[in-house]
Coordinates of C-alpha atoms and ligand atoms in Angstrom, one line a residue:
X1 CA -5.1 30.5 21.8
X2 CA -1.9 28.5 21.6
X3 CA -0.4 27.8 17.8
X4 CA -2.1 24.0 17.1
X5 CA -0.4 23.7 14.3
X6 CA 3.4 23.5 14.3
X7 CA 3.9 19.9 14.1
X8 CA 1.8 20.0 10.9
X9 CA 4.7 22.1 9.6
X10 CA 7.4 20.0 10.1
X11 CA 10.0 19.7 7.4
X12 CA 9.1 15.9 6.6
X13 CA 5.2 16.7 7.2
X14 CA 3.6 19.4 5.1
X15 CA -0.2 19.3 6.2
X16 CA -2.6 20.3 3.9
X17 CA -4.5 23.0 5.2
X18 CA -3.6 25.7 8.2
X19 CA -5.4 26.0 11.0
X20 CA -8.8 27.4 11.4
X21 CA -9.5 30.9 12.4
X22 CA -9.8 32.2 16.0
X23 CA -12.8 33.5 15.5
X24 CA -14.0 29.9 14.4
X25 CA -12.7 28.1 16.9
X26 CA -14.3 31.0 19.3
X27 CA -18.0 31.1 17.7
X28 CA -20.4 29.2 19.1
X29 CA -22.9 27.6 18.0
X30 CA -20.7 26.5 15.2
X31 CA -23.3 26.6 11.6
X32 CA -23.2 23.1 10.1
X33 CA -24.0 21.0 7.2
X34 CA -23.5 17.5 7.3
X35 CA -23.3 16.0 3.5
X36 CA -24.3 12.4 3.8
X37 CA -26.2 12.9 7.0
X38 CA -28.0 9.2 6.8
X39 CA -24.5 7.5 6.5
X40 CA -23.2 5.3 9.1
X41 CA -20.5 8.4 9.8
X42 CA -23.6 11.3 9.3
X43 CA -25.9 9.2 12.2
X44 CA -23.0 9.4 14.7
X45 CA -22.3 13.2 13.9
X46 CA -26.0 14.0 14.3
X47 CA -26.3 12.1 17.5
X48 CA -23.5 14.1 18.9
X49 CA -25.1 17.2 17.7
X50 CA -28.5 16.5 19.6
X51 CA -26.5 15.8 22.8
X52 CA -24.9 19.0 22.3
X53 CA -27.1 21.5 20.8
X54 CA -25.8 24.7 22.5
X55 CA -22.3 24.4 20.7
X56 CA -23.9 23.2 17.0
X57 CA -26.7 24.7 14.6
X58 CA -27.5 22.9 12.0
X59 CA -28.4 24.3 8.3
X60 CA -27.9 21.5 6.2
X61 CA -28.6 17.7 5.4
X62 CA -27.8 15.9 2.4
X63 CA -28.4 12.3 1.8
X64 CA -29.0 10.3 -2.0
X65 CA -32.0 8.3 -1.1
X66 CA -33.2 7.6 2.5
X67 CA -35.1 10.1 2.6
X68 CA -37.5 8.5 5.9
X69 CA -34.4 9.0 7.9
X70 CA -33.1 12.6 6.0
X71 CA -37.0 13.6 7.1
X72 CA -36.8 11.7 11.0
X73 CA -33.4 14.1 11.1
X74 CA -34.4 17.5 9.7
X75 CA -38.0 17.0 11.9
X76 CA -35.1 17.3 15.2
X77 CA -32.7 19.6 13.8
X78 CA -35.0 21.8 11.3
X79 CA -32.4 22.8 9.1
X80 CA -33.0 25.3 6.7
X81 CA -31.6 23.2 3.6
X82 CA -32.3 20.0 2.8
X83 CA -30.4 17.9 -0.2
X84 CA -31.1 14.7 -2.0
X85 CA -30.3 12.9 -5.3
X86 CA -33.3 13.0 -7.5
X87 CA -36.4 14.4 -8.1
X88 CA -38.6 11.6 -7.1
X89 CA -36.7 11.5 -3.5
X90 CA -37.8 15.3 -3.4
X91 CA -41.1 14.6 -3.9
X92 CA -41.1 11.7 -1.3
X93 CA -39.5 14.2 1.3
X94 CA -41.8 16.9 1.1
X95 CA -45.0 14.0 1.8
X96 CA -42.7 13.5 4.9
X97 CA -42.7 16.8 6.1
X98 CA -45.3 19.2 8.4
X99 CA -47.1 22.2 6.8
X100 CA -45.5 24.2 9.8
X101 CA -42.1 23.6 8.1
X102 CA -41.0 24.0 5.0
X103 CA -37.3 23.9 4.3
X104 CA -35.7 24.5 0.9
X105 CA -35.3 21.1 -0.8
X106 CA -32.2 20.5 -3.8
X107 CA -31.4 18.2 -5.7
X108 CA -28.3 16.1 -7.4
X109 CA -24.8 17.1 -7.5
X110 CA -26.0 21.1 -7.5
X111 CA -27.8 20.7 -4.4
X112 CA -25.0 18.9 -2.7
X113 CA -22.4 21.8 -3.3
X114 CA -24.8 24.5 -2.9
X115 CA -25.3 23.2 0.9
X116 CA -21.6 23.1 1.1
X117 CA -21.3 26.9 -0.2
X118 CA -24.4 28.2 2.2
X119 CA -22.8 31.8 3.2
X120 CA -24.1 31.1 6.8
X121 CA -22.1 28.1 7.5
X122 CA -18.8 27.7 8.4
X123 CA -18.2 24.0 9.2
X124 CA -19.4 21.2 6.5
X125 CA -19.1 17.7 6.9
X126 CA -18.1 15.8 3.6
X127 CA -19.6 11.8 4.3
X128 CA -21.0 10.8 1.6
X129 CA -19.6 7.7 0.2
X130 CA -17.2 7.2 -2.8
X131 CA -16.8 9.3 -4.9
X132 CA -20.0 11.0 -5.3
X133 CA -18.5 12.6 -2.5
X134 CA -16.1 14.7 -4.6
X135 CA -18.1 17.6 -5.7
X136 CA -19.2 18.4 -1.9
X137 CA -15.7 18.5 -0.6
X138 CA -14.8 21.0 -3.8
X139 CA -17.2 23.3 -3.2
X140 CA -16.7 23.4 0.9
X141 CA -13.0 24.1 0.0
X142 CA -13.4 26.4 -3.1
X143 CA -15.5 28.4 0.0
X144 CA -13.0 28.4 2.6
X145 CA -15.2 26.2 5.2
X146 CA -13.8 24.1 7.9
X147 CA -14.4 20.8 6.1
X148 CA -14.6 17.8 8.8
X149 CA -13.6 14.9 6.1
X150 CA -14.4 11.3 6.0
X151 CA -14.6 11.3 2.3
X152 CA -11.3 9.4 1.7
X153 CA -11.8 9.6 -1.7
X154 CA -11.8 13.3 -2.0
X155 CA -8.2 13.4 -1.3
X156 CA -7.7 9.7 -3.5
X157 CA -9.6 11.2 -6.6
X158 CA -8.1 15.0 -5.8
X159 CA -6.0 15.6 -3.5
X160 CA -3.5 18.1 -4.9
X161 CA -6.5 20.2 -6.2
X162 CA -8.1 20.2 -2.3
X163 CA -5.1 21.0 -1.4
X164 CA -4.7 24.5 -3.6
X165 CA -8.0 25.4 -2.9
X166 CA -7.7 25.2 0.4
X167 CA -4.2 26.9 0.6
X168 CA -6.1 29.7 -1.7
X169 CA -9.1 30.1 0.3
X170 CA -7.4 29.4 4.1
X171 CA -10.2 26.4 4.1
X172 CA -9.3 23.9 6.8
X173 CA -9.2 19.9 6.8
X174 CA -9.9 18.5 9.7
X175 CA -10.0 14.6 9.4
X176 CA -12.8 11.9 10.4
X177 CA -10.8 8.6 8.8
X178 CA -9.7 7.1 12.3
X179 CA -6.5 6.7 11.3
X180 CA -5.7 9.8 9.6
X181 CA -7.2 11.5 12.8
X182 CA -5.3 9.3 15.4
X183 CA -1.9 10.6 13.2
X184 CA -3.3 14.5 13.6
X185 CA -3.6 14.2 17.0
X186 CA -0.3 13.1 18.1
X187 CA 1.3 15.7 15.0
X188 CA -0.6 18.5 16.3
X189 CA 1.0 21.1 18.3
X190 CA 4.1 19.4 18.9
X191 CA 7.7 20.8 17.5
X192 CA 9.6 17.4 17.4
X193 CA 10.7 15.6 14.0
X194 CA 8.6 13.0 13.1
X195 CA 9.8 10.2 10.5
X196 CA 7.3 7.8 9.7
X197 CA 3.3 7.6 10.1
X198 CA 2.4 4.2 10.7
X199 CA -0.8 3.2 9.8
X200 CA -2.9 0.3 11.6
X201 CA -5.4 -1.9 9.6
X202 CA -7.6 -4.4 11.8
X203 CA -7.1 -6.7 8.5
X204 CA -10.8 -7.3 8.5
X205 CA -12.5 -10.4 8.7
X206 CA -10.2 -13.0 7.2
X207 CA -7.0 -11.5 8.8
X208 CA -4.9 -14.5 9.0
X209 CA -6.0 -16.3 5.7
X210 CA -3.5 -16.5 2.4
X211 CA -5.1 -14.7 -0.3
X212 CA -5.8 -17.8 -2.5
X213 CA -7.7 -19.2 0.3
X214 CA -10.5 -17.0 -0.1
X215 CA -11.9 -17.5 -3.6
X216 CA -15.3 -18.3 -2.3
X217 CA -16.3 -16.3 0.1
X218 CA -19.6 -15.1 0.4
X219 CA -20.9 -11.1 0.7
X220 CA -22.2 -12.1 4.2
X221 CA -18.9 -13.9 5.5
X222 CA -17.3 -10.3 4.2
X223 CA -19.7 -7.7 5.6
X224 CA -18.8 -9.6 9.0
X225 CA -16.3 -6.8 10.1
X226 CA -14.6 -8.3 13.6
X227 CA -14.1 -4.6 15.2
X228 CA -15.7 -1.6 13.4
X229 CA -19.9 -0.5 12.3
X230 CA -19.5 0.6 9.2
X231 CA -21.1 0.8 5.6
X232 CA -21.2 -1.9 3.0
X233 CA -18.7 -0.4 0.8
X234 CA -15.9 0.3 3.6
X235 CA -16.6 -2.8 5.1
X236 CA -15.8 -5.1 1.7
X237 CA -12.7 -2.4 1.1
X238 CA -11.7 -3.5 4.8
X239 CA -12.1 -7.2 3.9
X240 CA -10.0 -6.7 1.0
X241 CA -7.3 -4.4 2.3
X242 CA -7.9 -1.5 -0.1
X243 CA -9.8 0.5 2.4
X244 CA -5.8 0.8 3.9
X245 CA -4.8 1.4 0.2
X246 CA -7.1 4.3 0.0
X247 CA -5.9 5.5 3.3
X248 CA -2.5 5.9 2.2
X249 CA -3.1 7.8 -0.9
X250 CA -5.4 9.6 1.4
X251 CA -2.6 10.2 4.0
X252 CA 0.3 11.2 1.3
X253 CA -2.3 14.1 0.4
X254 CA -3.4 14.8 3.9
X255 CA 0.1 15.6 5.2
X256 CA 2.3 16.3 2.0
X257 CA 4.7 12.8 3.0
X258 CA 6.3 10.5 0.6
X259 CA 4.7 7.1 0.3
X260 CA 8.6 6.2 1.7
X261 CA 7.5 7.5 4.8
X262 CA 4.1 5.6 5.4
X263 CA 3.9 2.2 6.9
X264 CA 0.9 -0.5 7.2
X265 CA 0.5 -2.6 10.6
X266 CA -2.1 -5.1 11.0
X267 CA -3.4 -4.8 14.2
X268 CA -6.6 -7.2 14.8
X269 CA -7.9 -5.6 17.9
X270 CA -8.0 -1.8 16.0
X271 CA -7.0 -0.2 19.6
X272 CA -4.1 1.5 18.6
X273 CA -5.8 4.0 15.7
X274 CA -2.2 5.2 14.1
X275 CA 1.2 5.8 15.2
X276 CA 3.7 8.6 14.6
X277 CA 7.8 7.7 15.2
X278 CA 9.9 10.5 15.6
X279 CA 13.9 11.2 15.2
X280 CA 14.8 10.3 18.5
X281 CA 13.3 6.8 18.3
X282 CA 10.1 7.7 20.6
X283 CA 6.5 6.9 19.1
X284 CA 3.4 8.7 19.7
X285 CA 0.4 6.3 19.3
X286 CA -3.3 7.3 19.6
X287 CA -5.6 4.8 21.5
X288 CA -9.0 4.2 22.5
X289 CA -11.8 1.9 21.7
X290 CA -13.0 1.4 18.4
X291 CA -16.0 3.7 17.9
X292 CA -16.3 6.3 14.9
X293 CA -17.7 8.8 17.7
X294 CA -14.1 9.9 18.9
X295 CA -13.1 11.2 15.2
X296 CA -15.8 12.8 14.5
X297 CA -16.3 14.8 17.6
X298 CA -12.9 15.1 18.1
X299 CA -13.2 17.3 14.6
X300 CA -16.6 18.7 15.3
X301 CA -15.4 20.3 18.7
X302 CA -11.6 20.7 17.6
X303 CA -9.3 22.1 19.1
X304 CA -11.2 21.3 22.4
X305 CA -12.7 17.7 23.6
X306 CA -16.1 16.7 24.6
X307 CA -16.7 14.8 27.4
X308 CA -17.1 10.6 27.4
X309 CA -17.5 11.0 23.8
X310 CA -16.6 6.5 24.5
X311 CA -16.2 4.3 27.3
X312 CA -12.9 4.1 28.6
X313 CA -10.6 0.8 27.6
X314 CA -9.5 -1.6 30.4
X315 CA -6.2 -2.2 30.5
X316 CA -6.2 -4.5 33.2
X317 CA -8.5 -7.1 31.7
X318 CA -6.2 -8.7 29.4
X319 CA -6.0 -6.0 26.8
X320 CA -3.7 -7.9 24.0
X321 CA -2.0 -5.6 21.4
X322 CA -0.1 -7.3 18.5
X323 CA 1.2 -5.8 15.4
X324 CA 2.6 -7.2 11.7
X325 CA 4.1 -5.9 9.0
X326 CA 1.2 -6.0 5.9
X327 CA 3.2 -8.0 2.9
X328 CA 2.1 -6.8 -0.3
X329 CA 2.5 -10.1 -1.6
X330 CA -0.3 -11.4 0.7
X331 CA -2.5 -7.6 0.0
X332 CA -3.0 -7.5 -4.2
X333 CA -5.1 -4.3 -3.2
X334 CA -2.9 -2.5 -1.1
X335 CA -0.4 -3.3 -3.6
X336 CA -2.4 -1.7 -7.0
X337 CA -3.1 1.5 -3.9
X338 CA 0.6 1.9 -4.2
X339 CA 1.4 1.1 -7.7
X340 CA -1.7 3.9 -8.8
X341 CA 0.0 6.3 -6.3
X342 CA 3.2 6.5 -7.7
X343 CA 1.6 6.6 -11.6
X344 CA -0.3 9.4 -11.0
X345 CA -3.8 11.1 -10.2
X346 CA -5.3 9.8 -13.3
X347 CA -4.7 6.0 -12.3
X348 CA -5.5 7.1 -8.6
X349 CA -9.3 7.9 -10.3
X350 CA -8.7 4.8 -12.4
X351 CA -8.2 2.6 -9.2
X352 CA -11.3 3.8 -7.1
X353 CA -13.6 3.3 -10.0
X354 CA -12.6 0.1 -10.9
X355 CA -12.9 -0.8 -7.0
X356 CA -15.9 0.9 -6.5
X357 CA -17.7 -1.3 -9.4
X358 CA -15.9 -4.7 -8.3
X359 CA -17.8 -4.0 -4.7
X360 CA -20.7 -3.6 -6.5
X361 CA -20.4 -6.7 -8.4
X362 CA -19.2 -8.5 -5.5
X363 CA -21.9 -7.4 -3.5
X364 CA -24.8 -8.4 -5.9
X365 CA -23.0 -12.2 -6.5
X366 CA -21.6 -11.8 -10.4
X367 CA -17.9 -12.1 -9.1
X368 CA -15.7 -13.8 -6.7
X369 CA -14.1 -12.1 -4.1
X370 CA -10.6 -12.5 -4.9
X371 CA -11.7 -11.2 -8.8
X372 CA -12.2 -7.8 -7.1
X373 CA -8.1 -7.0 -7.3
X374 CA -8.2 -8.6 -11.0
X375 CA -10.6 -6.2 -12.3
X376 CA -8.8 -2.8 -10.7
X377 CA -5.5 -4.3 -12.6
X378 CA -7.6 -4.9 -15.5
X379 CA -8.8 -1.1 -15.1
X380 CA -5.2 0.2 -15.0
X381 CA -3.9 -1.6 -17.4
X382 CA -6.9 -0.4 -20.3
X383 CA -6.1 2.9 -18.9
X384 CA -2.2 2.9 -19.7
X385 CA -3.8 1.5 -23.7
X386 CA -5.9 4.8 -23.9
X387 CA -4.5 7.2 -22.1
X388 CA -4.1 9.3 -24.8
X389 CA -7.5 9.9 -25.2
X390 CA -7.8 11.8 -22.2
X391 CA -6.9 15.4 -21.1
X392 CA -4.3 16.0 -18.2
X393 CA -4.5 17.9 -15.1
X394 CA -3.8 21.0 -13.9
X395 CA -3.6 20.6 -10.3
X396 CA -1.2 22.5 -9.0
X397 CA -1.9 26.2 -10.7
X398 CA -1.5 29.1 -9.4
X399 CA -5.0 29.9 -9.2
X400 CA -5.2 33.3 -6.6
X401 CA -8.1 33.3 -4.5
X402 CA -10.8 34.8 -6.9
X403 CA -13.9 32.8 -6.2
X404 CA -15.3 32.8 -10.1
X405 CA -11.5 32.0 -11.2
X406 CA -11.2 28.6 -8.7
X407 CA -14.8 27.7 -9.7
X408 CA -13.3 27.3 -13.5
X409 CA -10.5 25.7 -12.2
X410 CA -12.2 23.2 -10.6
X411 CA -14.7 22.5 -13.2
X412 CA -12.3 22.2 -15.7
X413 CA -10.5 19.6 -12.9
X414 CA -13.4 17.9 -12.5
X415 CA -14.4 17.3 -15.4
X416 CA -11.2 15.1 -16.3
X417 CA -12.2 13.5 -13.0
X418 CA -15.6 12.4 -14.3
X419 CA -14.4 11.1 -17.7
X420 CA -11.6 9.2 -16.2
X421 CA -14.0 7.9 -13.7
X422 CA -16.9 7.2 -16.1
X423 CA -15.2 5.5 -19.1
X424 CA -13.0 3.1 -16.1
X425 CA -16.5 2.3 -14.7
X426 CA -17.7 1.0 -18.3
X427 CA -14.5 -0.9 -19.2
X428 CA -14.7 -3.0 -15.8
X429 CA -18.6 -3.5 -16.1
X430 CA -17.9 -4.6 -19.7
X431 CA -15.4 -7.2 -18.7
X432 CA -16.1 -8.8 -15.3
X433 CA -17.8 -11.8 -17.1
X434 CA -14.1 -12.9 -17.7
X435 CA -12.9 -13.1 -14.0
Ligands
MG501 MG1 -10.0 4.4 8.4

């Protein structure tokens, strides 16, 4: 099988896995868990895994709390493992399920990672959402799995630790996010220079509108995305722009570039998925219609292609393509993306937290909109008062590729992760009377 890989390796691009195996991209059926399996990404993966259940054997399913839907799933795809949040959704499942079978049923953070370290599987789809994502993705890379990511915020909250395990383990990151996918593709297997990744952003629902303009609008008139299905949260970070800030943290990770190298275009009609420009002036750009479906079984059957995975685009009936350059002045959150970025991991966990909250509040009416950038500033700047009081990382060690030895390291990772995480979440709930 030819070398996938080389434009991966280019001297501007370091991507942050290598490629998978022969042997895995030869096995079939591939063993799978899916991590987040009731999701809006986890219902398209296990559609395409019913349509195709020849090349795909499923072990696994994790989900927090819909457990009706975790129980319609597992009832098709009778995995052996089944994972949920808390006891009481255990208890729920097993009412759900027949005396004739009787999978083994975790729970919480454990269960989540003890899916993703099943010795049986070799492929393991991190899509939960936020950051309860994190612990999933660590323990599918501490094991050396082909992880198919649409966590974003596994690479935002720890990138440069995925990245040695994964270099320590020969794990593999193959990438869901649309964008990050569309820049794989046209990277993959070619040997020419490239120079810039240019991401598109549809610019959500008020694309258009000066920031100040939209003080009042509602949860509904924000959860009205114009182009892509998607959950609640990614659809408010759309609205806002910080679903592109995440990206591009989430890109600098993915393929080792400088945040020099990365530019935002908003492109309403979210045909054009992400571009790549190249020395000589020529772009690559990856198109189709706008449908999570071509990511994710792009990844699940990588390096080959399914067949009318989406309907094709017509470019004859007035197909209309238009790019901008995103201002940071109109974007505050693609501008604090950038500013936590260049601080460092710590305010990257600081920045997600604070979002992550804001949504929340957003969602359930106790803030405006436009206070959702104000409290993630707010976050940062309490962060820079205190962060003294909190250890630093060691992300980068030179760790070897002793299982017991990267479970420490991660832990001891992680566990800066969750104080960073937990202490910003208290400071923003704390103050978000005041904006
Ligand atoms: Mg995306």
């Amino acid at each position: 099988m030819a070398d996938l890989w080389p434009g991966l390796f280019e001297s501007s691009v370091d991507y942050i896995s290598g490629q998978p195996t022969i042997l895995w991209q030869t096995s079939f059926p591939r063993t799978v868990v899916i991590l987040g399996s009731t999701g809006s990404i986890g219902r398209n993966v296990v559609k395409i895994i019913l349509e195709h259940p020849e090349t795909f054997t499923v072990l696994g399913l994790a989900c927090a709390t819909n457990v009706k839907l975790l129980a319609k799933q597992a009832l098709r795809l009778r995995p052996s493992h089944l994972a949920v949040l808390t006891p009481a959704a255990r208890e729920e499942l097993k009412t759900l399920l027949p005396q004739n079978y009787q999978p083994e049923i975790l729970v919480g953070t454990e269960g989540y990672t003890a899916l993703a370290s099943l010795k049986k599987v070799t492929t393991v789809v991190s899509a939960q959402s936020g950051a309860a994502g994190l612990s999933g993705t660590l323990a599918a890379a501490v094991n050396g799995k082909v992880l198919c990511l649409a966590n974003k915020e596994s690479l935002v909250l720890a990138g440069k630790l995925v990245r040695t395990l994964v270099r320590a383990t020969n794990g593999v990151i193959l990438p869901i996010d649309s964008e990050h996918h569309a820049l794989f593709q046209c990277l993959a297997g070619r040997s020419s220079e490239p120079e810039k990744l240019l991401l598109t952003a549809s610019g959500g629902p008020f694309v258009g509108k000066k920031w100040d303009e939209l003080k009042d609008v509602t949860p509904e008139e924000a959860l009205k995305h114009p182009n892509w299905q998607m959950g609640k949260k990614i659809t408010i970070d759309s609205a806002t722009m910080m679903n592109k800030g995440l990206e591009i943290i989430e890109a600098c990770h993915l393929f080792g570039v400088k945040l020099s190298q990365i530019e935002v275009l908003i492109h309403p009609q979210s045909i054009v998925h992400s571009m790549v420009r190249f020395k000589d002036g020529s772009f690559l750009a990856q198109m189709g219609v706008a449908d999570m479906k071509m990511p994710i079984a792009s990844c699940l059957f990588w390096p080959e292609m399914a067949a009318n995975v989406v309907g094709p685009l017509n470019f004859t009936a007035g197909l209309n393509l238009t790019f901008t350059q995103a201002k940071m002045s109109d974007f505050p959150c693609l501008a604090l993306a950038r500013e936590a970025l260049a601080l460092g991991t710590q305010q990257c966990v600081v920045l997600n937290a604070a979002n992550e909250v804001a949504v929340e509040l957003f969602l359930a009416g106790k803030i405006p909109f436009t206070a959702i950038p104000k409290l993630i500033a707010y976050g940062l700047e309490t962060y820079a008062k205190h962060e003294q009081d909190f250890d630093t990382f060691d992300e980068g060690a030179s760790v070897g590729s002793d299982v017991p030895n990267l479970l420490k390291f991660v832990a001891d990772n992680f566990q800066i992760i969750e104080h960073i995480d937990q202490e910003t979440r208290r400071w923003v709930r704390d103050a978000h009377g005041e904006f």
